[in-house]
Tab-separated table of C-alpha atoms in Angstrom:
chain	number	residue	atom	x	y	z
A	250	MET	CA	-0.499	-0.187	-0.111
A	251	LYS	CA	1.282	3.456	-1.529
A	252	THR	CA	2.378	5.833	2.266
A	253	LEU	CA	2.556	9.970	1.498
A	254	PRO	CA	6.209	11.081	2.184
A	255	PRO	CA	7.045	13.355	4.737
A	256	LEU	CA	5.954	17.590	4.242
A	257	SER	CA	8.056	19.681	2.288
A	258	PRO	CA	8.465	22.917	4.063
A	259	GLU	CA	6.135	24.681	2.017
A	260	GLU	CA	3.094	21.836	3.054
A	261	THR	CA	4.041	22.527	6.154
A	262	ALA	CA	3.638	26.226	6.317
A	263	VAL	CA	0.885	25.395	4.915
A	264	LEU	CA	-0.967	22.484	6.746
A	265	LEU	CA	1.044	22.518	10.611
A	266	HIS	CA	1.066	27.280	10.303
A	267	LYS	CA	-1.687	27.898	8.364
A	268	ALA	CA	-0.118	29.507	5.073
A	269	THR	CA	-1.873	30.471	2.010
A	270	GLU	CA	0.466	29.553	-1.422
A	271	PRO	CA	0.451	32.015	-4.187
A	272	PRO	CA	-2.763	31.876	-6.759
A	273	PHE	CA	-2.405	30.191	-9.630
A	274	SER	CA	0.991	28.505	-8.335
A	275	GLY	CA	-0.493	24.824	-7.325
A	276	ALA	CA	-0.655	21.913	-9.445
A	277	TYR	CA	-4.493	20.804	-8.766
A	278	VAL	CA	-6.160	25.036	-9.962
A	279	HIS	CA	-6.697	23.245	-13.981
A	280	THR	CA	-7.305	19.696	-12.742
A	281	ALA	CA	-10.047	17.756	-13.484
A	282	ALA	CA	-9.527	14.195	-13.791
A	283	PRO	CA	-12.372	11.926	-12.297
A	284	GLY	CA	-10.608	10.462	-8.822
A	285	ARG	CA	-10.011	12.335	-5.013
A	286	TYR	CA	-8.198	14.723	-3.556
A	287	CYS	CA	-6.974	13.608	-0.664
A	288	CYS	CA	-5.300	15.590	2.543
A	289	ARG	CA	-1.757	15.083	2.571
A	290	GLN	CA	-0.756	15.173	5.820
A	291	CYS	CA	-2.886	11.898	6.832
A	292	GLY	CA	-3.941	10.356	3.223
A	293	THR	CA	-7.764	11.228	4.164
A	294	PRO	CA	-10.264	11.433	1.308
A	295	LEU	CA	-12.031	15.073	1.367
A	296	PHE	CA	-13.407	15.742	-1.576
A	297	ARG	CA	-14.574	14.606	-4.910
A	298	ALA	CA	-13.396	15.455	-8.231
A	299	GLU	CA	-16.756	15.701	-9.400
A	300	ASP	CA	-16.712	18.533	-7.183
A	301	LYS	CA	-14.277	20.977	-7.928
A	302	PHE	CA	-14.937	23.510	-10.089
A	303	ASP	CA	-13.169	26.235	-12.612
A	304	SER	CA	-13.681	29.524	-9.737
A	305	GLY	CA	-10.733	31.700	-11.384
A	306	SER	CA	-9.799	32.662	-7.902
A	307	GLY	CA	-6.168	30.844	-8.437
A	308	TRP	CA	-6.777	27.802	-6.249
A	309	PRO	CA	-8.917	24.548	-6.203
A	310	SER	CA	-11.961	25.228	-5.653
A	311	PHE	CA	-14.663	22.584	-4.289
A	312	ASP	CA	-18.771	23.139	-3.984
A	313	ASP	CA	-19.150	20.281	-1.479
A	314	THR	CA	-16.776	17.983	0.497
A	315	LEU	CA	-17.021	14.079	1.556
A	316	PRO	CA	-19.126	13.604	4.338
A	317	GLY	CA	-17.760	14.057	7.487
A	318	ALA	CA	-13.477	14.749	5.753
A	319	VAL	CA	-13.706	19.191	6.557
A	320	ARG	CA	-14.386	20.759	9.641
A	321	ARG	CA	-15.637	24.542	9.832
A	322	GLN	CA	-14.299	26.584	12.598
A	323	PRO	CA	-13.777	30.077	12.893
A	324	ASP	CA	-10.577	31.510	11.133
A	325	ALA	CA	-7.881	33.904	13.404
A	326	ASP	CA	-8.859	36.942	11.275
A	327	GLY	CA	-12.996	36.885	12.931
A	328	HIS	CA	-14.403	37.630	10.051
A	329	ARG	CA	-14.021	34.185	6.900
A	330	ALA	CA	-14.587	30.387	8.257
A	331	GLU	CA	-11.695	28.084	8.109
A	332	ILE	CA	-11.508	25.223	7.052
A	333	VAL	CA	-9.082	22.172	8.051
A	334	CYS	CA	-8.955	18.445	7.358
A	335	ALA	CA	-11.547	16.691	10.359
A	336	ARG	CA	-9.414	13.801	11.335
A	337	CYS	CA	-5.726	15.283	11.734
A	338	GLY	CA	-7.125	19.451	11.635
A	339	GLY	CA	-4.731	20.597	8.316
A	340	HIS	CA	-4.880	23.515	7.371
A	341	LEU	CA	-6.728	23.068	3.950
A	342	GLY	CA	-8.338	27.336	3.026
A	343	HIS	CA	-11.286	29.009	3.574
A	344	VAL	CA	-15.009	28.226	2.260
A	345	PHE	CA	-17.392	31.037	0.943
A	346	ALA	CA	-20.859	30.824	0.155
A	347	GLY	CA	-23.692	33.302	-1.529
A	348	GLU	CA	-20.636	33.232	-4.437
A	349	GLY	CA	-23.321	31.582	-7.098
A	350	PHE	CA	-20.931	29.685	-8.513
A	351	THR	CA	-22.786	26.309	-8.580
A	352	PRO	CA	-26.412	25.843	-7.582
A	353	LYS	CA	-24.675	24.537	-4.647
A	354	ASN	CA	-23.729	28.460	-3.717
A	355	THR	CA	-20.343	26.828	-1.384
A	356	ARG	CA	-16.805	27.491	-2.246
A	357	HIS	CA	-14.318	25.156	-0.228
A	358	CYS	CA	-11.170	26.824	-0.953
A	359	VAL	CA	-7.844	25.212	-0.836
A	360	ASN	CA	-4.503	24.943	-1.310
A	361	SER	CA	-3.028	22.645	-3.465
A	362	LEU	CA	-0.214	21.946	-0.513
A	363	SER	CA	-2.779	20.408	1.358
A	364	LEU	CA	-4.174	17.962	-0.669
A	365	HIS	CA	-3.411	14.421	-2.320
A	366	PHE	CA	-4.718	13.583	-5.530
A	367	VAL	CA	-5.604	10.440	-6.467
A	368	PRO	CA	-7.069	9.850	-9.970
A	369	ALA	CA	-9.690	7.111	-10.051
A	370	GLY	CA	-9.231	3.440	-10.046
A	371	GLU	CA	-5.729	4.572	-8.335
A	372	GLU	CA	-5.278	2.851	-4.674
A	373	ALA	CA	-5.212	6.137	-1.756
A	374	PRO	CA	-2.851	5.538	0.230
A	375	ALA	CA	-2.712	4.494	3.734
A	376	VAL	CA	-4.013	7.269	6.173
A	377	ALA	CA	-1.490	7.568	9.394
A	378	ALA	CA	-2.658	8.082	12.716
A	379	ALA	CA	-4.092	11.155	12.960
A	380	PRO	CA	-1.360	13.249	14.335
A	381	HIS	CA	-2.009	16.168	17.114
A	382	GLY	CA	0.298	18.278	15.333
A	383	ALA	CA	-1.432	19.309	12.411
A	384	ALA	CA	-4.943	19.910	14.716
A	385	GLU	CA	-2.483	21.707	17.454
A	386	ALA	CA	-0.627	23.613	15.002
A	387	GLY	CA	2.669	22.133	14.807
A	388	LEU	CA	2.536	21.361	18.618
A	389	GLN	CA	4.297	17.615	18.562
A	390	ASN	CA	7.577	17.064	20.030
A	391	ALA	CA	9.406	13.395	20.147
A	392	ASP	CA	12.387	14.393	22.158
A	393	PRO	CA	12.956	11.552	24.196
A	394	ALA	CA	14.506	14.256	26.933
A	395	CYS	CA	10.751	16.550	27.371
A	396	THR	CA	10.062	14.818	29.954
A	397	GLY	CA	8.650	17.258	32.286
A	398	VAL	CA	5.310	18.902	32.320
A	399	ALA	CA	3.608	22.123	33.533
A	400	VAL	CA	0.499	24.005	33.692
A	401	VAL	CA	-0.615	27.757	34.410
A	402	ALA	CA	-2.979	29.999	33.780
A	403	GLY	CA	-2.245	34.117	33.560
A	404	GLY	CA	-4.935	35.200	31.572
A	405	CYS	CA	-5.556	35.115	27.592
A	406	PHE	CA	-3.288	31.511	26.693
A	407	TRP	CA	-2.172	33.848	23.436
A	408	GLY	CA	0.388	35.628	25.456
A	409	VAL	CA	0.927	33.538	27.886
A	410	GLU	CA	2.320	30.556	25.509
A	411	ASP	CA	4.059	32.850	23.024
A	412	ALA	CA	6.196	33.805	25.797
A	413	LEU	CA	7.013	30.304	28.199
A	414	GLY	CA	7.053	28.508	24.726
A	415	ARG	CA	9.841	30.832	23.495
A	416	LEU	CA	12.342	29.826	26.504
A	417	PRO	CA	15.162	27.896	26.418
A	418	GLY	CA	14.390	24.188	27.150
A	419	VAL	CA	10.276	24.236	26.470
A	420	CYS	CA	9.598	21.733	24.273
A	421	THR	CA	6.150	22.206	23.031
A	422	ALA	CA	3.446	25.256	24.430
A	423	GLN	CA	-0.696	24.418	24.416
A	424	SER	CA	-3.364	26.185	24.680
A	425	GLY	CA	-6.384	24.721	26.802
A	426	TYR	CA	-8.836	25.256	28.952
A	427	THR	CA	-8.832	23.135	32.828
A	428	GLY	CA	-10.036	23.684	36.146
A	429	GLY	CA	-13.532	23.294	35.636
A	430	HIS	CA	-16.663	21.012	35.122
A	431	THR	CA	-17.168	20.790	31.350
A	432	ALA	CA	-15.822	17.559	29.272
A	433	GLU	CA	-14.941	18.470	26.246
A	434	PRO	CA	-15.366	22.605	26.349
A	435	SER	CA	-15.222	25.213	23.649
A	436	TYR	CA	-13.761	28.386	23.239
A	437	GLU	CA	-16.851	30.070	23.603
A	438	GLU	CA	-18.551	27.197	26.606
A	439	VAL	CA	-15.227	28.900	29.300
A	440	CYS	CA	-15.896	31.915	28.017
A	441	SER	CA	-19.321	32.641	29.417
A	442	GLY	CA	-17.779	31.221	33.073
A	443	GLU	CA	-20.021	28.444	33.001
A	444	THR	CA	-17.511	25.574	32.844
A	445	GLY	CA	-16.034	26.442	35.088
A	446	HIS	CA	-12.694	26.774	33.086
A	447	ALA	CA	-9.097	28.529	32.884
A	448	GLU	CA	-7.606	29.651	30.277
A	449	ALA	CA	-4.445	27.396	30.033
A	450	VAL	CA	-1.058	26.643	28.801
A	451	ARG	CA	0.600	22.715	28.950
A	452	LEU	CA	4.276	22.752	28.646
A	453	THR	CA	6.761	19.798	27.731
A	454	PHE	CA	10.048	20.639	29.003
A	455	ASN	CA	13.214	18.937	28.556
A	456	PRO	CA	14.618	18.975	33.128
A	457	ALA	CA	18.259	18.815	31.791
A	458	ALA	CA	18.161	21.983	30.526
A	459	ILE	CA	15.485	23.912	31.803
A	460	SER	CA	13.624	23.761	35.935
A	461	TYR	CA	9.612	23.752	36.747
A	462	GLU	CA	10.986	26.718	38.808
A	463	GLN	CA	12.632	28.140	36.242
A	464	ILE	CA	9.608	28.155	34.084
A	465	LEU	CA	7.410	28.925	36.865
A	466	ARG	CA	9.169	32.081	37.986
A	467	ARG	CA	9.057	33.990	34.564
A	468	PHE	CA	5.408	32.770	34.092
A	469	PHE	CA	5.367	34.837	37.458
A	470	GLU	CA	6.531	38.105	35.610
A	471	ILE	CA	4.465	37.375	32.408
A	472	HIS	CA	1.337	38.482	34.236
A	473	ASP	CA	0.522	40.382	36.826
A	474	PRO	CA	-0.278	37.772	39.566
A	475	THR	CA	-2.447	39.997	42.449
A	476	GLN	CA	-4.703	40.034	40.249
A	477	ARG	CA	-8.098	38.483	40.340
A	478	ASN	CA	-10.033	37.421	37.830
A	479	ARG	CA	-9.332	39.243	35.066
A	480	GLN	CA	-5.509	39.951	33.404
A	481	GLY	CA	-6.149	44.301	32.141
A	482	PRO	CA	-8.399	44.668	30.082
A	483	ASP	CA	-9.531	40.870	30.609
A	484	VAL	CA	-11.566	40.669	32.997
A	485	GLY	CA	-13.390	36.702	33.340
A	486	GLU	CA	-12.743	33.851	35.445
A	487	GLN	CA	-11.683	32.116	32.657
A	488	TYR	CA	-9.074	34.635	32.961
A	489	ARG	CA	-7.159	34.187	36.933
A	490	SER	CA	-3.683	32.979	37.731
A	491	ALA	CA	-3.055	29.647	38.358
A	492	VAL	CA	-0.707	27.116	39.150
A	493	PHE	CA	-1.316	22.934	37.647
A	494	TRP	CA	0.302	20.878	39.885
A	495	LEU	CA	0.949	17.830	38.639
A	496	ASP	CA	2.986	16.104	41.726
A	497	ALA	CA	4.699	17.677	45.635
A	498	ASP	CA	7.697	18.536	44.190
A	499	GLN	CA	5.198	20.944	41.553
A	500	LYS	CA	2.947	22.593	44.806
A	501	ALA	CA	6.115	22.900	46.730
A	502	VAL	CA	7.497	24.945	43.880
A	503	ALA	CA	4.631	27.108	43.241
A	504	LEU	CA	3.517	28.126	47.269
A	505	ARG	CA	7.316	28.472	48.192
A	506	LEU	CA	7.457	31.322	45.474
A	507	LEU	CA	4.002	31.885	46.144
A	508	ASP	CA	5.458	33.137	49.349
A	509	GLU	CA	8.360	34.996	47.782
A	510	LEU	CA	6.892	36.939	46.121
A	511	ARG	CA	4.727	38.281	49.260
A	512	GLY	CA	8.004	38.385	50.763
A	513	LEU	CA	8.036	41.451	48.305
A	514	GLY	CA	5.817	43.154	49.205
A	515	TYR	CA	3.108	41.366	46.299
A	516	ALA	CA	0.335	40.925	47.348
A	517	VAL	CA	-0.750	37.401	44.679
A	518	THR	CA	-3.511	35.588	44.135
A	519	THR	CA	-2.345	32.790	42.077
A	520	GLN	CA	-4.810	29.525	42.864
A	521	VAL	CA	-2.913	26.471	43.217
A	522	LEU	CA	-5.205	23.607	42.777
A	523	PRO	CA	-4.375	19.977	41.974
A	524	ALA	CA	-4.028	19.370	37.397
A	525	GLY	CA	-7.325	17.705	36.442
A	526	PRO	CA	-8.349	17.241	33.200
A	527	PHE	CA	-6.927	19.124	30.195
A	528	TYR	CA	-8.376	19.858	27.688
A	529	PRO	CA	-6.560	21.771	24.100
A	530	ALA	CA	-8.210	24.232	22.353
A	531	GLU	CA	-9.305	24.514	19.239
A	532	PRO	CA	-6.300	24.591	15.806
A	533	TYR	CA	-6.767	28.797	15.758
A	534	HIS	CA	-6.262	29.683	18.493
A	535	GLN	CA	-2.703	27.712	18.696
A	536	HIS	CA	0.361	29.525	18.557
A	537	PHE	CA	-2.181	32.386	17.348
A	538	ALA	CA	0.489	35.091	18.572
A	539	ARG	CA	3.907	33.429	16.817
A	540	ARG	CA	1.128	33.125	13.365
A	541	THR	CA	-1.009	36.492	13.692
A	542	GLY	CA	1.621	39.056	15.031
A	543	ARG	CA	-1.106	39.549	17.815
A	544	GLY	CA	-2.216	38.482	21.168
A	545	VAL	CA	1.630	39.123	22.432
A	546	CYS	CA	0.505	41.254	25.763
A	547	HIS	CA	2.065	39.901	28.431
A	548	MET	CA	5.324	41.367	28.842
A	549	SER	CA	8.021	40.910	31.670
A	550	VAL	CA	8.598	42.121	34.758
A	551	PRO	CA	11.206	41.560	37.016
A	552	ARG	CA	9.479	40.648	39.508
A	553	PHE	CA	11.806	38.487	41.924
A	554	SER	CA	14.732	41.158	41.564
A	555	ARG	CA	12.316	44.232	42.999
A	556	ARG	CA	10.256	45.121	45.240
A	557	ALA	CA	6.637	45.910	44.886
A	558	LYS	CA	5.817	49.803	45.222
A	559	GLY	CA	3.852	49.918	48.310
C-alpha cells in the first residue's frame, strides 16, 4: 500500500502554520481528471473530483466535501471560516457561501499544497494516525528528553503560550482549558463563565535544560499575579492566575515562590491547585501570537529582583 512521503517545508507551512500558497501556483488549480483529493498530511479523502469547479480565484475550488471529512471553524482573522481536515486538523483553506458559482452556492477554497490527488481506479495512500502536530499547529515533539510537564494559567492563553513557549528548554506549548467542571468545552462555553475553566497553557520541557522553578519564575513575571479573575482588560474567572501542579514537588515549588513574592510585597492571588483534565483549545488558538503577530500581551516584569511599590 502506498504511503505519503514526509511534508515538504512548503506543505508544512500551509498545513501546520496556516500559510497560503500564491494564487495560480498550485498543482491542482486546473485539474479535471476523475478521482479523489485527499489530505496531504494524513491521507484522508476530503473532496471528489466531480465537486471541483473553476472559480477563477487561483486556488482549487469545491462546492461539496466528502461526508464528515472537513471541519469548519472561525478563522484567526475573526471574519472568515477556516476549513481543516476533520481527522488531523491540517489547514486546508477557507469556505465561502453566496457567491453563485454553482447551484450549491458554496466554495471550499483549498491550497493545492494541502492536497494529494488519487486518480480514479488507483489505490489511495495509507491513512496515517491522526497527528496532533497539525491539530495543535505543530505542537507535537517526539524528543524523549522532553519529560517535564507544567500547566499554568495567567490571562489570555495566546500571550502566555507565546512567552513561555519561547523559553530555551521548553519543547511544546499548547493552549487549552482546565480547572473547571465541563468536559470538552468550547472557547465560547469557557468565555460564558459557566464551565469554571481557566484559559491555560500546558508545557512540555527538558528538565536537563530548564527547571520547573525557572518556568514558574518566568510565569510570575509575564503576568500580574496580584489581579484576581482578570488580566488587564480581560475580565472573568477564565482569566484567573493559577498553577496546576502534577506532583508534590511542583506544589512545593509553587507555594515557595508565592511566599517569596509575598515577602517582596506582592499581594498575590494565584491559585495553586492539583492538575485535572486538560482540554486542548481549538486549532485556531494554537500559536496564535506567532502566526498572526497579535495577542503578544504579556510583557515581562522582573518581580523577583525588586520589591513591590506600596
